PDB file of C-alpha atoms in Angstrom:
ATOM      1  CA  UNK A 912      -3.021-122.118  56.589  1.00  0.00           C
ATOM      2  CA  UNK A 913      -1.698-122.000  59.972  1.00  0.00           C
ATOM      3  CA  UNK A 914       1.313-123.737  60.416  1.00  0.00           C
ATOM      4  CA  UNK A 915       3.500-125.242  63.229  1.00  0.00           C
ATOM      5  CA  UNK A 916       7.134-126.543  63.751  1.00  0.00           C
ATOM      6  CA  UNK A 917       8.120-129.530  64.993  1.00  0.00           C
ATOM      7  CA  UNK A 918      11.574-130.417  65.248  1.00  0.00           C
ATOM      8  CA  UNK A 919      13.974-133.634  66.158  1.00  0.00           C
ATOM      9  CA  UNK A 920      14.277-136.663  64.185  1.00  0.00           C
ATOM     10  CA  UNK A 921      11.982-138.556  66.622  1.00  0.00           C
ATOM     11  CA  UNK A 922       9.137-136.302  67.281  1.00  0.00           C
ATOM     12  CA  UNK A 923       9.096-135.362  63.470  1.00  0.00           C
ATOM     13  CA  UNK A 924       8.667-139.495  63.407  1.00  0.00           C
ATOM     14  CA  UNK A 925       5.780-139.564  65.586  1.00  0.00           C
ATOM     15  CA  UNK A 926       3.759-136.583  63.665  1.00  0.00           C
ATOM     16  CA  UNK A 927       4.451-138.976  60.824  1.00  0.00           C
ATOM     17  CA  UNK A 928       3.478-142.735  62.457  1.00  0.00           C
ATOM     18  CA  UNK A 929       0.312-140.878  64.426  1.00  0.00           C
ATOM     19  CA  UNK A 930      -1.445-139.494  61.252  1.00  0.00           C
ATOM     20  CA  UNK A 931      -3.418-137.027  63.317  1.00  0.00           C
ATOM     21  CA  UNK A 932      -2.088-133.847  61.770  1.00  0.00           C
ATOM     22  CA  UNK A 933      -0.812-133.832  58.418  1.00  0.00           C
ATOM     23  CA  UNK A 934       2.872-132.558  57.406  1.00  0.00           C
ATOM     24  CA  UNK A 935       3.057-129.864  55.336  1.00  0.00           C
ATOM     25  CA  UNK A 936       6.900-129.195  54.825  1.00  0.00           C
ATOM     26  CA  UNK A 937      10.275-131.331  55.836  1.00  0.00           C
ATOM     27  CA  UNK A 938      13.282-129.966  55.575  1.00  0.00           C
ATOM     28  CA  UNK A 939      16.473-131.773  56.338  1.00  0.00           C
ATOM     29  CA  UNK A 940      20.474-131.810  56.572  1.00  0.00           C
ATOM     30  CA  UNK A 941      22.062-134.400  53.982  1.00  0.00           C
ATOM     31  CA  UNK A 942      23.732-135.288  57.398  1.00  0.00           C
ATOM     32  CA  UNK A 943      19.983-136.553  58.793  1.00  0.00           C
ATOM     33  CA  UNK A 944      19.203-138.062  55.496  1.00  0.00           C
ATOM     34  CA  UNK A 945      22.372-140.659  55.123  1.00  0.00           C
ATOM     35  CA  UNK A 946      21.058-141.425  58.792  1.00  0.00           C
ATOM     36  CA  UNK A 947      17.517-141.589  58.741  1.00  0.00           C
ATOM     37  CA  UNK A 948      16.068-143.956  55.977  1.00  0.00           C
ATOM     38  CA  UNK A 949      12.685-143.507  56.942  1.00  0.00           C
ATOM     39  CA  UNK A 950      12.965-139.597  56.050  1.00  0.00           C
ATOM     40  CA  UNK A 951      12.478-140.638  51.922  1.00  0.00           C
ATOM     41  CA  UNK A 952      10.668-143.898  52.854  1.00  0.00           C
ATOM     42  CA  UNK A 953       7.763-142.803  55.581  1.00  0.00           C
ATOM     43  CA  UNK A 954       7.272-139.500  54.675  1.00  0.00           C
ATOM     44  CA  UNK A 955       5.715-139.766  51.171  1.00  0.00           C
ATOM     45  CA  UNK A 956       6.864-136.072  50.978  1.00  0.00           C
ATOM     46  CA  UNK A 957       9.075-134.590  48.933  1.00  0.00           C
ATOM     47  CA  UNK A 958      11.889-133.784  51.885  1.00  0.00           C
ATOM     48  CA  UNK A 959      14.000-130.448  50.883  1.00  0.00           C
ATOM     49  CA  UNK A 960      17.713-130.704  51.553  1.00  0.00           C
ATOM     50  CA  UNK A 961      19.057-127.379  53.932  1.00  0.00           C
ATOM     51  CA  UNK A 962      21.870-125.909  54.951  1.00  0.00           C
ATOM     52  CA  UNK A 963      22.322-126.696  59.615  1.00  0.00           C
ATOM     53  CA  UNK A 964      22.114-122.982  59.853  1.00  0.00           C
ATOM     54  CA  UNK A 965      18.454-122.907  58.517  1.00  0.00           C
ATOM     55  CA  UNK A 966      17.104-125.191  59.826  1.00  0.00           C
ATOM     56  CA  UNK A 967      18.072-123.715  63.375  1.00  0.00           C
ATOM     57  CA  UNK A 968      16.297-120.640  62.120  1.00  0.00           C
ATOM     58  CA  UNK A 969      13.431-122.537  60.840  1.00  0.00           C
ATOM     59  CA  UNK A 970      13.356-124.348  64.591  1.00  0.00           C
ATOM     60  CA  UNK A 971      14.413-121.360  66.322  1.00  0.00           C
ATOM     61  CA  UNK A 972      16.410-124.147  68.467  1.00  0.00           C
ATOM     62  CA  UNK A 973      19.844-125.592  67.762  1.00  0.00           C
ATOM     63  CA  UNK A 974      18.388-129.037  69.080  1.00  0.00           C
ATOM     64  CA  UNK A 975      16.410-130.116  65.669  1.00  0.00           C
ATOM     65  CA  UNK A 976      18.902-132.757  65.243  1.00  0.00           C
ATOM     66  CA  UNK A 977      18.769-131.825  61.351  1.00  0.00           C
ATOM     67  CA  UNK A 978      15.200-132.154  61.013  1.00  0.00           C
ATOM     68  CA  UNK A 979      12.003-129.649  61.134  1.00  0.00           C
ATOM     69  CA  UNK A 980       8.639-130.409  59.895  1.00  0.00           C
ATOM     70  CA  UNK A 981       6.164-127.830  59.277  1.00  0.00           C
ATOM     71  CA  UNK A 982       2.636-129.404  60.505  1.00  0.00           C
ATOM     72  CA  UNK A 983      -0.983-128.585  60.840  1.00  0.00           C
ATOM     73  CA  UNK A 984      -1.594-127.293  64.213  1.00  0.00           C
ATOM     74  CA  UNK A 985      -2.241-129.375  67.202  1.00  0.00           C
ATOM     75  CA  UNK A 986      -5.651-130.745  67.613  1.00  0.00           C
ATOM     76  CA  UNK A 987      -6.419-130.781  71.429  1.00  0.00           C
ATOM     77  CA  UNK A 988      -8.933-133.482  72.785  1.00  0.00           C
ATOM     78  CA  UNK A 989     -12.306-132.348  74.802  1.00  0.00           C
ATOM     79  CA  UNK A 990     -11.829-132.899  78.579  1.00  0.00           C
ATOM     80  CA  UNK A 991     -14.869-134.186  79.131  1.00  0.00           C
ATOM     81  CA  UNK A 992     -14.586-137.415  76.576  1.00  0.00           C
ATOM     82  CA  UNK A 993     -11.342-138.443  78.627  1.00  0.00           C
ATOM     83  CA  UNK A 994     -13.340-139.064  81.555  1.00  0.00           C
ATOM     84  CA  UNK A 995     -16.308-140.803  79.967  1.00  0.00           C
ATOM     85  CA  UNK A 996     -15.897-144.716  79.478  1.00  0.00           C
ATOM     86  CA  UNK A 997     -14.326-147.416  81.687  1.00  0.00           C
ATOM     87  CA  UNK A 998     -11.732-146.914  84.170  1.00  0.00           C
ATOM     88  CA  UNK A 999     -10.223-143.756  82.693  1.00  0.00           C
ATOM     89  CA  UNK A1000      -7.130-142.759  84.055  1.00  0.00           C
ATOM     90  CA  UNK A1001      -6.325-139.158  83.446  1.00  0.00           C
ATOM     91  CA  UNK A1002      -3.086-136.731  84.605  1.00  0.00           C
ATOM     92  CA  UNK A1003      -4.353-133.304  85.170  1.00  0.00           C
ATOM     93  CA  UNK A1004      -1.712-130.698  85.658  1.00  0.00           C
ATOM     94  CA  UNK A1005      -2.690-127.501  87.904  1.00  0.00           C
ATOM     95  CA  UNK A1006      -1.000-124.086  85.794  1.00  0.00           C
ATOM     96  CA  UNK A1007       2.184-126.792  85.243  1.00  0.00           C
ATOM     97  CA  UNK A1008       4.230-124.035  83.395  1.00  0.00           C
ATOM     98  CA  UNK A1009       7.721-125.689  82.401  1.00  0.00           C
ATOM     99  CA  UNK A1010       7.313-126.921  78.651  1.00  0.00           C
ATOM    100  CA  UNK A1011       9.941-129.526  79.536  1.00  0.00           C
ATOM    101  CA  UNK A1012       7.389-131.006  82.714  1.00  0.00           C
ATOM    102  CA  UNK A1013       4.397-131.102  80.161  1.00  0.00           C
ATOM    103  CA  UNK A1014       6.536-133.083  77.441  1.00  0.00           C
ATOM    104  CA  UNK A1015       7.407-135.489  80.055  1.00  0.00           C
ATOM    105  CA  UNK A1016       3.875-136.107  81.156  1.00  0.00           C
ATOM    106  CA  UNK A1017       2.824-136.572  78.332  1.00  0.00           C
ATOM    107  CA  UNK A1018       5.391-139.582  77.649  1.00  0.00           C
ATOM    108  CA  UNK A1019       4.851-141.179  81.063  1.00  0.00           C
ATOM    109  CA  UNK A1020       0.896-140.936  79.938  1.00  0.00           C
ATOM    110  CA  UNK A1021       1.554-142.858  76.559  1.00  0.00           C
ATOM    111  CA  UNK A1022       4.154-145.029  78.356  1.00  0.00           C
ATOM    112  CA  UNK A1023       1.446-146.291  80.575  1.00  0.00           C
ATOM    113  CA  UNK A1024      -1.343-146.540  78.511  1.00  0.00           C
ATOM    114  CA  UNK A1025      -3.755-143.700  80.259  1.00  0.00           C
ATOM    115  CA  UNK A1026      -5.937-142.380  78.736  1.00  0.00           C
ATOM    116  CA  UNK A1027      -4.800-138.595  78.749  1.00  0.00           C
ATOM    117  CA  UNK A1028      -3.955-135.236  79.851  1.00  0.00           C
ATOM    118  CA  UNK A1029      -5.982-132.160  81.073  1.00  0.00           C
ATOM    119  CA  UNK A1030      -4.520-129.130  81.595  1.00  0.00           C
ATOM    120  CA  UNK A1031      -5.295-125.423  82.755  1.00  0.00           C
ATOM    121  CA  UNK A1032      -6.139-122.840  79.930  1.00  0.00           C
ATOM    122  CA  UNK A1033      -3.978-119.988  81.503  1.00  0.00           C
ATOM    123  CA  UNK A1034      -0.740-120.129  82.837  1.00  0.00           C
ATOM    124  CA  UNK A1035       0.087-123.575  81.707  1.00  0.00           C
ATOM    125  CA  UNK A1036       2.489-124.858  78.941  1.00  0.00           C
ATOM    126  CA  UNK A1037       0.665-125.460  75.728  1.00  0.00           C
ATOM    127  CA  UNK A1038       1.946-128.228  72.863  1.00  0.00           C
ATOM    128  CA  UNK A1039       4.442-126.474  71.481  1.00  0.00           C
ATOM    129  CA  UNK A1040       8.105-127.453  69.586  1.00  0.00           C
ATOM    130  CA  UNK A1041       9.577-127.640  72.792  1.00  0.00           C
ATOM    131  CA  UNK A1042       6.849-129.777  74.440  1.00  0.00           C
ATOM    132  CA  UNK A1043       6.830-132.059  71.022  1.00  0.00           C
ATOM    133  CA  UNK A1044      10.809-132.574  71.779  1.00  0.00           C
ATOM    134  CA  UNK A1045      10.793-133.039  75.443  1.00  0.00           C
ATOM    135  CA  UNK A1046       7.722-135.648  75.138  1.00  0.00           C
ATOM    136  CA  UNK A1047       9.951-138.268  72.160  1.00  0.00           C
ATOM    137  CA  UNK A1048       6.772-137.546  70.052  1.00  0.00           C
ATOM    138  CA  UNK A1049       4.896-138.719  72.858  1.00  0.00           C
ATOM    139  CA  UNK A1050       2.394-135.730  72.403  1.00  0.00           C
ATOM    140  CA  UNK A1051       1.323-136.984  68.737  1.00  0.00           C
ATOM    141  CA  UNK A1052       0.229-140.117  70.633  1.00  0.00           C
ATOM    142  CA  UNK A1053      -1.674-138.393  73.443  1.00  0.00           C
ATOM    143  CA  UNK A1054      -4.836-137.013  73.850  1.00  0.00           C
ATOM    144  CA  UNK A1055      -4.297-133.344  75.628  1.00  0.00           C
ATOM    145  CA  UNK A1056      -7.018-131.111  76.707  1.00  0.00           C
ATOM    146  CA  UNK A1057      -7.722-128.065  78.140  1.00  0.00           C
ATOM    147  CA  UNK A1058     -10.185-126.163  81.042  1.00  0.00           C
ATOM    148  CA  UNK A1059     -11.028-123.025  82.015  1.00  0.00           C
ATOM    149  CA  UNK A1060     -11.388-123.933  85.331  1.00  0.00           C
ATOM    150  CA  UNK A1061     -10.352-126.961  86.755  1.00  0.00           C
ATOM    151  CA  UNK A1062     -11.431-127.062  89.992  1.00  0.00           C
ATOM    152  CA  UNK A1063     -14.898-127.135  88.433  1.00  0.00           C
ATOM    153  CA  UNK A1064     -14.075-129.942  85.911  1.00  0.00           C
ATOM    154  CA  UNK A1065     -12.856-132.090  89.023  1.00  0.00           C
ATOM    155  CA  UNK A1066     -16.559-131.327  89.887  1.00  0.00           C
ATOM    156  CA  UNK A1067     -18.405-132.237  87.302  1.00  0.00           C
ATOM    157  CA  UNK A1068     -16.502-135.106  85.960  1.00  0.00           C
ATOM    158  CA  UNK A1069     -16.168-137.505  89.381  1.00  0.00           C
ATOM    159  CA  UNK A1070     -18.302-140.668  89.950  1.00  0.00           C
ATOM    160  CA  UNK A1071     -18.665-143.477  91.955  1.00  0.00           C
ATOM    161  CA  UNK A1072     -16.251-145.102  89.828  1.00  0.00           C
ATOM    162  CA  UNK A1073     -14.013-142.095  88.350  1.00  0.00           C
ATOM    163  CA  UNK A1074     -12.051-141.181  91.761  1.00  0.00           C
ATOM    164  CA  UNK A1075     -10.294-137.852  91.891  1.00  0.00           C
ATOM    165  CA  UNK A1076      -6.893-138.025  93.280  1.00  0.00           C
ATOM    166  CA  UNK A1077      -4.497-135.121  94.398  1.00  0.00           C
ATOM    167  CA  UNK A1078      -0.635-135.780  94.636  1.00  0.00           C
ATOM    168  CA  UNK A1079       0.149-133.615  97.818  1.00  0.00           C
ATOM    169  CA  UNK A1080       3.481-134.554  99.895  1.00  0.00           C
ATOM    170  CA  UNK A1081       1.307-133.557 103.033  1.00  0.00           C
ATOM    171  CA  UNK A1082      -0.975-136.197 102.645  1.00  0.00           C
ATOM    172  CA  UNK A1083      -1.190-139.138 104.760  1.00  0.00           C
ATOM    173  CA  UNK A1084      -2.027-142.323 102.337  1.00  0.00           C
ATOM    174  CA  UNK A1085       0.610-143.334 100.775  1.00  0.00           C
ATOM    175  CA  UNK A1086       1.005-143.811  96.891  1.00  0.00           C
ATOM    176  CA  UNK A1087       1.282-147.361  97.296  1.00  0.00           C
ATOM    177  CA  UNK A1088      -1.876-148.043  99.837  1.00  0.00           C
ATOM    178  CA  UNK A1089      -4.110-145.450  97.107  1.00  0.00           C
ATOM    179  CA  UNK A1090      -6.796-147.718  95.433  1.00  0.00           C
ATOM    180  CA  UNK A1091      -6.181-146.342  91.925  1.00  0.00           C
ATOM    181  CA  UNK A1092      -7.919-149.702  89.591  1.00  0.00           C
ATOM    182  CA  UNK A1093     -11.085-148.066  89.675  1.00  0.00           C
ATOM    183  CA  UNK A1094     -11.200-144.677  87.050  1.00  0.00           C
ATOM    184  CA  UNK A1095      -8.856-142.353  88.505  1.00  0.00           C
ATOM    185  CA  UNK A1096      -7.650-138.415  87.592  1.00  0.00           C
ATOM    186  CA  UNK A1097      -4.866-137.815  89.369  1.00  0.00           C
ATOM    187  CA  UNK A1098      -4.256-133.952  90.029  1.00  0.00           C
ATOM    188  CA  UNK A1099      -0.895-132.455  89.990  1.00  0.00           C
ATOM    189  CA  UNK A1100       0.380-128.596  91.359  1.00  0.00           C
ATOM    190  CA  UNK A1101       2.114-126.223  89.519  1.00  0.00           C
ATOM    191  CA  UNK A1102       6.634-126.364  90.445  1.00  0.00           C
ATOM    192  CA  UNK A1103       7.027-124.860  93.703  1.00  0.00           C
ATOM    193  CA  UNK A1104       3.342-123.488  94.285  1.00  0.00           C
ATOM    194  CA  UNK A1105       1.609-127.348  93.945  1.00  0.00           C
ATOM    195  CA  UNK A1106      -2.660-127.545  94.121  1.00  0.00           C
ATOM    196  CA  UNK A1107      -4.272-124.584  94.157  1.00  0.00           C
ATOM    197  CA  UNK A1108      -6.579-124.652  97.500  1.00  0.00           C
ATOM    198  CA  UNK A1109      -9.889-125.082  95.366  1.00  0.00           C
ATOM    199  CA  UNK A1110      -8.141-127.566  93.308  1.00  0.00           C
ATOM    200  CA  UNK A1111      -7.621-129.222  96.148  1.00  0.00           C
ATOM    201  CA  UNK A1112     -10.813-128.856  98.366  1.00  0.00           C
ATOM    202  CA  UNK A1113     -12.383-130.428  94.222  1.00  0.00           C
ATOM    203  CA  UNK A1114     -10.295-133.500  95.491  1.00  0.00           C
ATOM    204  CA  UNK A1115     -11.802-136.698  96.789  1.00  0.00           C
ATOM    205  CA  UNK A1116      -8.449-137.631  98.688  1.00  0.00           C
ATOM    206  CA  UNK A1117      -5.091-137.543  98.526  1.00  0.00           C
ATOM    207  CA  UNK A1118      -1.796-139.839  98.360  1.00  0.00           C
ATOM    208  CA  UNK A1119       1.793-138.552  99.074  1.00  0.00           C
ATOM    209  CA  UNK A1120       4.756-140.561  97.708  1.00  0.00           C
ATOM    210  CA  UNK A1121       6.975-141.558 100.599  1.00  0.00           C
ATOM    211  CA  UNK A1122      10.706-140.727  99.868  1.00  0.00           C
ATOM    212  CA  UNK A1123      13.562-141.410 101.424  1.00  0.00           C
ATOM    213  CA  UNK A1124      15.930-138.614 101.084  1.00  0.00           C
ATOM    214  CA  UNK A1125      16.737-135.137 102.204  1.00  0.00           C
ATOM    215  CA  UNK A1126      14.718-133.247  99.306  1.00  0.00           C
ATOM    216  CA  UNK A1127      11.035-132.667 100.255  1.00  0.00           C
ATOM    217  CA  UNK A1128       9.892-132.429  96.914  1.00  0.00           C
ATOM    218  CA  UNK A1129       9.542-134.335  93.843  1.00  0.00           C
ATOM    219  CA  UNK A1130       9.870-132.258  90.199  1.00  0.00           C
ATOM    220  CA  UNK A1131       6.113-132.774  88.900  1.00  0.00           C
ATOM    221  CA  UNK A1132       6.839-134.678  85.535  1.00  0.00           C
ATOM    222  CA  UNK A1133       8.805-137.773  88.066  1.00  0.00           C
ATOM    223  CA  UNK A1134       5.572-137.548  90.264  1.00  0.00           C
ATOM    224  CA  UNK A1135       3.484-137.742  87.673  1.00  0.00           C
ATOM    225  CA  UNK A1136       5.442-140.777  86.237  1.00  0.00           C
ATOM    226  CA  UNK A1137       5.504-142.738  89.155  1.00  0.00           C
ATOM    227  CA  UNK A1138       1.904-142.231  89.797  1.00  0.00           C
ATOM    228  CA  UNK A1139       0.620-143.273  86.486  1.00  0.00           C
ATOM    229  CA  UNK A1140       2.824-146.536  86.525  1.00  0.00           C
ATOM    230  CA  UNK A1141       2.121-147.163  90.007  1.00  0.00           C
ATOM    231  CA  UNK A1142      -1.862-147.206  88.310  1.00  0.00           C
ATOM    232  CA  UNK A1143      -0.815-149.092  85.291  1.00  0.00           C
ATOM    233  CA  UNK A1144       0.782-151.570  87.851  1.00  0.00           C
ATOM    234  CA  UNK A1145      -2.588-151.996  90.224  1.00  0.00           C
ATOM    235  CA  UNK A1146      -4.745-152.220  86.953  1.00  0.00           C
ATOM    236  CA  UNK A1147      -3.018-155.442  85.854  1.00  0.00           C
ATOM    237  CA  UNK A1148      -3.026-157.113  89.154  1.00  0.00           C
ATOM    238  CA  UNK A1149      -6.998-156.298  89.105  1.00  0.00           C
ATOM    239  CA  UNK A1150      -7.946-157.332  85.670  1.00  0.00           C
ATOM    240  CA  UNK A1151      -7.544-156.431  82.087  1.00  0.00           C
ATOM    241  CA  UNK A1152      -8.167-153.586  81.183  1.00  0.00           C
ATOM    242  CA  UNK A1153      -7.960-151.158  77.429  1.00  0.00           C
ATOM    243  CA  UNK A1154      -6.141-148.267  77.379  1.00  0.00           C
ATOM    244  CA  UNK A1155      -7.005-145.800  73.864  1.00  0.00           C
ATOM    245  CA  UNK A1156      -5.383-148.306  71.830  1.00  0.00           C
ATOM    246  CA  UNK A1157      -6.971-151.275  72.996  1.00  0.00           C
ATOM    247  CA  UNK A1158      -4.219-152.868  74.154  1.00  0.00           C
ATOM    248  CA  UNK A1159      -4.096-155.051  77.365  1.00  0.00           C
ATOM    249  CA  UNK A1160      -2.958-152.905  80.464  1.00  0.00           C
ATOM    250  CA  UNK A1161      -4.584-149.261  81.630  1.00  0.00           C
TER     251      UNK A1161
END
């Protein structure tokens, strides 16, 4: 069976509390263990005591924090579910190739309650250790998917009600004047290159978020945060509304 590492004592947590993969291996530090009840109490495994030294090798990081777990791999979700229903609100990320960005995304998407993320098939970040760590364990909570092409998914998945947003600093609406309480996917450029021109023509408008300093720029993972809260914040003020959980809020 294929296997895959996570590591850190609170994304090894989340593969745990999500249940959508199953843990095949833990391995600790007695260091972790005298700190981390839940290691012998949540996760019904049998959790093998090692040396700091391999469990860096087993992480191939130093940041583990004294605890890897060897998973099933990643399920990703199918693109096209996240924009079916009511009011979805997805974050799709245009070749976003920093493991770090995608990991953030994907904990500003469970933070807010959206419904998930769509990324490119080639030259993007993948869920990987690295993603796993950056996100908190976000990623076990998230539904990511990914497209071939996603200037044609843009295409085929906007409605009347599923608006398709692109974050562009050149734009002239404002983040804060953008309707977003209908179902929104809000479309965000690679670092330093942004939208793709077809990604961008697959657009129905645009918002820019106004800043107030020198830099011209925001890094993608803050935009994408702001954006998705700025959502979460308009959805309440319209109505209830359930996010993949059910819970009250986007």
């Amino acid at each position: 069976m294929t296997r895959e590492v996570v590591y850190g004592r609170r994304p090894a947590r989340e593969v745990l509390r999500a249940g959508r993969r199953k843990v095949l291996e833990l391995l600790v530090t007695e260091r972790a263990l005298a700190a981390e009840p839940w290691l012998r109490e949540e996760s019904g495994l049998r959790v093998q005591v090692r040396p700091e030294a391999a469990l860096t090798a087993a992480a191939g990081s130093r940041d583990h924090q004294g605890v890897v777990a060897f998973c099933e791999p990643y399920r990703y979700a199918d693109a096209y579910e996240l924009a079916k229903g009511e009011r979805p609100l997805i974050a799709c990320l245009d070749q976003v190739t920093d493991p770090h960005n995608l990991g953030a995304v994907c904990r500003s998407v469970d933070g807010a309650g959206a419904t998930g993320v769509v990324i490119t098939e080639h030259k993007s970040a993948r869920v990987t250790p690295a993603v796993c760590r950056a996100s908190a364990g976000a990623v076990e909570h998230v539904r990511v998917a990914v497209v071939v092409n996603l200037a044609r998914y843009l295409t085929d998945v906007k409605r009347d009600d599923l608006w398709i947003w692109a974050a562009a600093g050149d734009a002239e609406t404002p983040l804060w004047s953008a309707d977003l309480t209908t179902g929104a996917a809000l479309v965000f450029g690679a670092e330093g290159r942004g939208l793709r021109p077809l990604v961008r023509k697959a657009c129905d408008d645009a918002f820019a978020i106004p800043l107030g300093g020198r830099v011209e720029s925001l890094n993608v993972s803050v935009a994408a945060g702001i954006s998705l809260f700025e959502a979460a914040r308009q959805r309440r003020g319209s109505g209830s509304a359930s996010g993949p959980s059910g819970q009250d809020g986007v």
